[in-house]
Amino acid sequence: MSYGMIQAAFNPLLAIFSVFIAVISSYTTLVLVERIFDGKRSRKMSWIISGTLVMGTGIFSMHFIAIIAFHVDSPMTYNVSLLFLSYLSALLSAFAAFYILYADPLTKAKIVLSGVMIGIGIILLHYIATFATHEPVQIQYQSIYFFLSIFISIVFSIISIVLFAKMKEGPHISNVNKGLVAIVLGLTISIMHFAGIKATHFPEQNHDHSLNNEIDTFTLGILLSCSTLIIMIIALFTAFHDYRALKKSKRLFNQIKESEERYRHLVELSPQPIVVHDGQEILFVNEICLKIIHATNKDELIGKSIIEFILPQYRAVVEDRIQKLQNGEQVKSMELQIMTFKASIIDVEIAGIGIRYDNKAAFQLVLRDITEQKKVKRELAEQKQRYRSLFEYNPDLVFSMNPQGHYTEFNSTVWDMLGYSKDDSLQMSYHDVVDSKYLDITNENFKKALEGKPQKYEIEIIAKNGERIPINVTNIPIIVEGMVSGVFGIAKDMSKEKAALKKIEELAYTDQLTGLPNRTWFYNYISEVVEKTKVHQQTIAILSIDFDNFKNVNDTLGHNIGDLFLRRVSERLIKCLRKHDKIARIGGDEFIIILEDVTEEEAIQLAKLILKVMNQTMNLFGHEIVVTLSIGISIHSDFKLDLESMIKQADLAMYLAKEQRKNNYQLFTKELNEKVTRRLKLERSLRKAIKQKELKLYYQPQVDIQTGKLLGIEALLRWNPSFGFVSPNEFIPIAEETGLIVQIGEWVMNEACRKIKQWEKHELLNVPISINVSVRQFRDSNFVRKVKEIISKEKINPKFLEIEITERVMFNVEESSESIKDLREFGIMVAIDDFGVGYSSLYLIANLDYDTLKIDKSLIDDLLNNERKMAILSAIIDATNNHKRIIIEGIETKEQVEVLKNFSVIGQGYFFSHPLPAKELELKVKQIGR
């Protein structure tokens, strides 16, 4: 074996062929590796392996063809093991580079690392294959070519991979672009190889051809070239057919993608909420779904568990449905409740099917918000229940009828009240139960209800047992789609109400004390009687009855006995009446009787009978009472007067009976009518008397009997209207009855106080002035206040005003005492007037606060010849203990004056002076006391 330097013999064609092999293998490899980047394909690992095989074989083949090109005249042999190792290193480097490109995600670092791995594979293959020769090899590590080979291999491999990866970012990589990258990579491999050969020195040596495990360079080059070309042809052929299949697959994929795009667009525009999930997580929702779930964007839903939006009570059912869908079964739509992001609960109807989404199995849910529908349904159900409750449990009769009036439905109250069975009732119409006399009104109202007008009316129905039941019926039209299809009926049993109404009427029209009809009944009844008698031209009589001195019974025996008295006299009155006569208690002890179709004589006979029966003694709790009464009769046949005037005539006749010694009857006559007419005239004129200045005050002196000195004056009211003087005895009662006395009394007080002010410096008239106050005026709640105001206004001394009240005021002792006390504390004097008339009581004069006691004229009439009156007078004076002023009224003779000189009293009467106007009194007082 020789050890000389192997001489190189360069063959350009082989060198070019080696470069061609490198470029073609790179192109083939890129075609195969391109399949790795297709994310829609399967069996990517097979393409990585194919690319690895082509790349490694191509580099290996290019290496040895290039060696042959440089050493064509020097046969070389190789170590097979090292050759395999070099080939394996190229394969492993290519596999690592392509696997890095395969792993997701593809980053810049991975791209660089992939290029580095390819460069390392080229370097390892070259230098390991170089050491595989059986020639002495010296690698010049310090040579620029060594470093250049490594640099070129790694940098340009990185550049190639980067260019390839960037090209793949576009929608499609063309064959031209792949060819350019393949040229760069092929030249990288070739240049690195040629640079590596430059950095390698082969010393000359003898070759030993006896080694069995050696293979010569030429043979190896031929084998590798042929095998490489075959592999590349097969790979390109396979890649070409795969490309066509891939192109078709991509076209189908794009069609599917377009279809999916359209599907998603339709889903987004769907008016129904749509959710896609994989059985666990939500993959997709449309916009309308966000609204019902109250989400702001899709990210709030996508990735969330579908189950967490389902209320707990529905989750087991939903999970079962998902399992059935996964098993390929079909499921029906269902209703459930879901929770929104606002923690509100909505009702939805869900329909689900299995689909593929992003090439994966998934489930599409179509939701329909039925919250409002469920609410309406619940409300309808509730209303139906309420209707049934109102219908079934109503205590009134509730029923429905068809347009012919036959019952179609009713509650249990109907057959409970009427006594018919349910089956019998359904065979009946209202004609079978309504009382015949009410059928016309029932038919009329039923017809109006069928016209759409609700009706309300009262009728009577007949139960199975024949009982008549009053009911209040309300008919309501049943309107369906604008048409009346029947009538609802509600009937209230009015039996209790009718009975109660009857009782109320009895209470309203019955006097509770006596059981007789009362004033209200009387006025209603007499109105009907008047109308009836007008038609039949009959005569009616009205008897007005008032019991004499009934007040004494109440005051002396008590109100309980007074009530018993009224009941007893009522019973007696009833016994006196004829069958058709009517009686009513008007109030207090006043009764009125109405006689129809009667003559004057018959009315008088009845009045006499009543007086006779009533005058019989009545025993009340041991008290023997003789009943007397006054009756006024008015008879009418022409009815020219109004009702009030007719009653008033009877009252006036009754008042006349009282004036005529009581316990008698009086018939209203022409003369009485004249009296009434005058009274009405006086009343009208009296109302204008103050304004027209027709009222005047006259003054009567009050003189000390023993000294003749003027001690006081009484102011007496006089009225002189245009039609002539009217006596106080005539107009004062009218003023009291009409209430005018309060206004007139106030005028009197003002006038009297002005006179007191006027005479306060008069030599003789500077004395108290007395004024009379009626019961009605005294009991006015503002009386005391008004007196004080007048005194303050006129600026007089209160002690010069004396107020005279009658004994009648004193009967209400507590009320009277309070007012009297108030007046006296203010400085006003109080006098009790007309003592000895009516109900005089020594108890009152002995125990009440007052200043003056005025004894009525009746006690001094015939005083000289009547010892009893003298004794009474002495007793009255003694009862006052000589602490009160005593005024004797009505003194008319000198004899009366002489007798009264035995007492310390004051005299008043015509003997001293008639009542005089103020100016005349001023002259008269100068003569008094002379």
PDB file of C-alpha atoms in Angstrom, residues 801-905:
ATOM      1  CA  LEU A 801    -128.811  96.606  85.091  1.00  0.00           C
ATOM      2  CA  GLU A 802    -131.226  94.020  86.461  1.00  0.00           C
ATOM      3  CA  ILE A 803    -132.264  90.960  84.460  1.00  0.00           C
ATOM      4  CA  GLU A 804    -135.718  89.494  85.143  1.00  0.00           C
ATOM      5  CA  ILE A 805    -136.250  85.777  84.549  1.00  0.00           C
ATOM      6  CA  THR A 806    -139.362  83.695  85.128  1.00  0.00           C
ATOM      7  CA  GLU A 807    -139.687  80.635  87.333  1.00  0.00           C
ATOM      8  CA  ARG A 808    -139.639  78.391  84.245  1.00  0.00           C
ATOM      9  CA  VAL A 809    -135.942  79.174  83.825  1.00  0.00           C
ATOM     10  CA  MET A 810    -135.297  77.851  87.341  1.00  0.00           C
ATOM     11  CA  PHE A 811    -136.506  74.323  86.714  1.00  0.00           C
ATOM     12  CA  ASN A 812    -133.078  73.387  85.319  1.00  0.00           C
ATOM     13  CA  VAL A 813    -131.442  74.464  88.564  1.00  0.00           C
ATOM     14  CA  GLU A 814    -127.858  73.505  87.714  1.00  0.00           C
ATOM     15  CA  GLU A 815    -127.783  75.262  84.355  1.00  0.00           C
ATOM     16  CA  SER A 816    -129.647  78.319  85.655  1.00  0.00           C
ATOM     17  CA  SER A 817    -127.523  78.621  88.783  1.00  0.00           C
ATOM     18  CA  GLU A 818    -124.314  78.668  86.756  1.00  0.00           C
ATOM     19  CA  SER A 819    -125.536  81.482  84.481  1.00  0.00           C
ATOM     20  CA  ILE A 820    -127.016  83.477  87.379  1.00  0.00           C
ATOM     21  CA  LYS A 821    -123.809  83.134  89.350  1.00  0.00           C
ATOM     22  CA  ASP A 822    -121.780  84.349  86.366  1.00  0.00           C
ATOM     23  CA  LEU A 823    -124.027  87.388  85.894  1.00  0.00           C
ATOM     24  CA  ARG A 824    -124.079  88.331  89.591  1.00  0.00           C
ATOM     25  CA  GLU A 825    -120.285  87.996  89.872  1.00  0.00           C
ATOM     26  CA  PHE A 826    -120.022  90.485  87.035  1.00  0.00           C
ATOM     27  CA  GLY A 827    -122.189  92.894  89.092  1.00  0.00           C
ATOM     28  CA  ILE A 828    -125.510  92.459  87.298  1.00  0.00           C
ATOM     29  CA  MET A 829    -128.611  92.051  89.462  1.00  0.00           C
ATOM     30  CA  VAL A 830    -130.994  89.129  88.849  1.00  0.00           C
ATOM     31  CA  ALA A 831    -134.725  89.169  89.564  1.00  0.00           C
ATOM     32  CA  ILE A 832    -137.241  86.292  89.596  1.00  0.00           C
ATOM     33  CA  ASP A 833    -140.334  87.570  87.775  1.00  0.00           C
ATOM     34  CA  ASP A 834    -144.018  86.514  88.019  1.00  0.00           C
ATOM     35  CA  PHE A 835    -143.538  84.542  91.222  1.00  0.00           C
ATOM     36  CA  GLY A 836    -146.850  82.962  92.237  1.00  0.00           C
ATOM     37  CA  VAL A 837    -147.851  81.984  88.679  1.00  0.00           C
ATOM     38  CA  GLY A 838    -147.556  78.392  87.515  1.00  0.00           C
ATOM     39  CA  TYR A 839    -145.104  76.246  89.431  1.00  0.00           C
ATOM     40  CA  SER A 840    -144.009  78.563  92.252  1.00  0.00           C
ATOM     41  CA  SER A 841    -141.745  76.907  94.783  1.00  0.00           C
ATOM     42  CA  LEU A 842    -140.551  78.303  98.118  1.00  0.00           C
ATOM     43  CA  TYR A 843    -137.610  75.926  97.806  1.00  0.00           C
ATOM     44  CA  LEU A 844    -136.366  77.762  94.750  1.00  0.00           C
ATOM     45  CA  ILE A 845    -136.552  81.259  96.256  1.00  0.00           C
ATOM     46  CA  ALA A 846    -134.950  80.079  99.486  1.00  0.00           C
ATOM     47  CA  ASN A 847    -131.960  78.333  97.858  1.00  0.00           C
ATOM     48  CA  LEU A 848    -131.125  80.152  94.621  1.00  0.00           C
ATOM     49  CA  ASP A 849    -128.876  83.192  94.274  1.00  0.00           C
ATOM     50  CA  TYR A 850    -130.823  86.230  93.100  1.00  0.00           C
ATOM     51  CA  ASP A 851    -131.310  89.871  94.116  1.00  0.00           C
ATOM     52  CA  THR A 852    -134.990  90.630  93.623  1.00  0.00           C
ATOM     53  CA  LEU A 853    -138.203  88.614  93.905  1.00  0.00           C
ATOM     54  CA  LYS A 854    -141.142  90.009  91.917  1.00  0.00           C
ATOM     55  CA  ILE A 855    -144.515  88.764  93.175  1.00  0.00           C
ATOM     56  CA  ASP A 856    -147.255  88.452  90.569  1.00  0.00           C
ATOM     57  CA  LYS A 857    -150.381  90.599  90.695  1.00  0.00           C
ATOM     58  CA  SER A 858    -152.541  87.479  91.259  1.00  0.00           C
ATOM     59  CA  LEU A 859    -151.299  87.208  94.867  1.00  0.00           C
ATOM     60  CA  ILE A 860    -152.530  90.703  95.866  1.00  0.00           C
ATOM     61  CA  ASP A 861    -155.873  90.622  94.100  1.00  0.00           C
ATOM     62  CA  ASP A 862    -158.554  90.627  96.806  1.00  0.00           C
ATOM     63  CA  LEU A 863    -155.757  90.673  99.391  1.00  0.00           C
ATOM     64  CA  LEU A 864    -157.911  92.652 101.851  1.00  0.00           C
ATOM     65  CA  ASN A 865    -160.593  89.963 101.982  1.00  0.00           C
ATOM     66  CA  ASN A 866    -158.446  86.844 101.559  1.00  0.00           C
ATOM     67  CA  GLU A 867    -156.526  85.771 104.611  1.00  0.00           C
ATOM     68  CA  ARG A 868    -155.026  82.791 102.757  1.00  0.00           C
ATOM     69  CA  LYS A 869    -153.361  85.089 100.231  1.00  0.00           C
ATOM     70  CA  MET A 870    -152.108  87.305 103.069  1.00  0.00           C
ATOM     71  CA  ALA A 871    -150.588  84.251 104.734  1.00  0.00           C
ATOM     72  CA  ILE A 872    -148.911  83.168 101.474  1.00  0.00           C
ATOM     73  CA  LEU A 873    -147.493  86.637 100.955  1.00  0.00           C
ATOM     74  CA  SER A 874    -146.145  86.697 104.508  1.00  0.00           C
ATOM     75  CA  ALA A 875    -144.587  83.253 104.019  1.00  0.00           C
ATOM     76  CA  ILE A 876    -142.848  84.342 100.811  1.00  0.00           C
ATOM     77  CA  ILE A 877    -141.433  87.441 102.437  1.00  0.00           C
ATOM     78  CA  ASP A 878    -140.317  85.456 105.496  1.00  0.00           C
ATOM     79  CA  ALA A 879    -138.670  82.839 103.209  1.00  0.00           C
ATOM     80  CA  THR A 880    -136.365  85.524 101.830  1.00  0.00           C
ATOM     81  CA  ASN A 881    -135.323  86.411 105.409  1.00  0.00           C
ATOM     82  CA  ASN A 882    -135.651  90.038 104.371  1.00  0.00           C
ATOM     83  CA  HIS A 883    -132.329  89.681 102.497  1.00  0.00           C
ATOM     84  CA  LYS A 884    -133.841  90.102  99.051  1.00  0.00           C
ATOM     85  CA  ARG A 885    -135.651  92.961  97.399  1.00  0.00           C
ATOM     86  CA  ILE A 886    -139.375  92.188  97.174  1.00  0.00           C
ATOM     87  CA  ILE A 887    -141.359  93.918  94.415  1.00  0.00           C
ATOM     88  CA  ILE A 888    -145.132  93.599  94.372  1.00  0.00           C
ATOM     89  CA  GLU A 889    -146.502  93.960  90.858  1.00  0.00           C
ATOM     90  CA  GLY A 890    -149.952  95.151  89.788  1.00  0.00           C
ATOM     91  CA  ILE A 891    -150.673  97.625  92.629  1.00  0.00           C
ATOM     92  CA  GLU A 892    -153.659  99.647  91.533  1.00  0.00           C
ATOM     93  CA  THR A 893    -155.396 101.033  94.705  1.00  0.00           C
ATOM     94  CA  LYS A 894    -154.465 103.042  97.751  1.00  0.00           C
ATOM     95  CA  GLU A 895    -155.921 100.288  99.962  1.00  0.00           C
ATOM     96  CA  GLN A 896    -153.418  97.803  98.565  1.00  0.00           C
ATOM     97  CA  VAL A 897    -150.633 100.256  99.267  1.00  0.00           C
ATOM     98  CA  GLU A 898    -151.779 100.710 102.879  1.00  0.00           C
ATOM     99  CA  VAL A 899    -151.845  96.967 103.509  1.00  0.00           C
ATOM    100  CA  LEU A 900    -148.400  96.478 101.957  1.00  0.00           C
ATOM    101  CA  LYS A 901    -146.890  99.167 104.165  1.00  0.00           C
ATOM    102  CA  ASN A 902    -146.770  96.475 106.838  1.00  0.00           C
ATOM    103  CA  PHE A 903    -144.008  94.829 104.802  1.00  0.00           C
ATOM    104  CA  SER A 904    -140.655  96.116 103.606  1.00  0.00           C
ATOM    105  CA  VAL A 905    -141.442  95.863  99.920  1.00  0.00           C
TER     106      VAL A 905
END
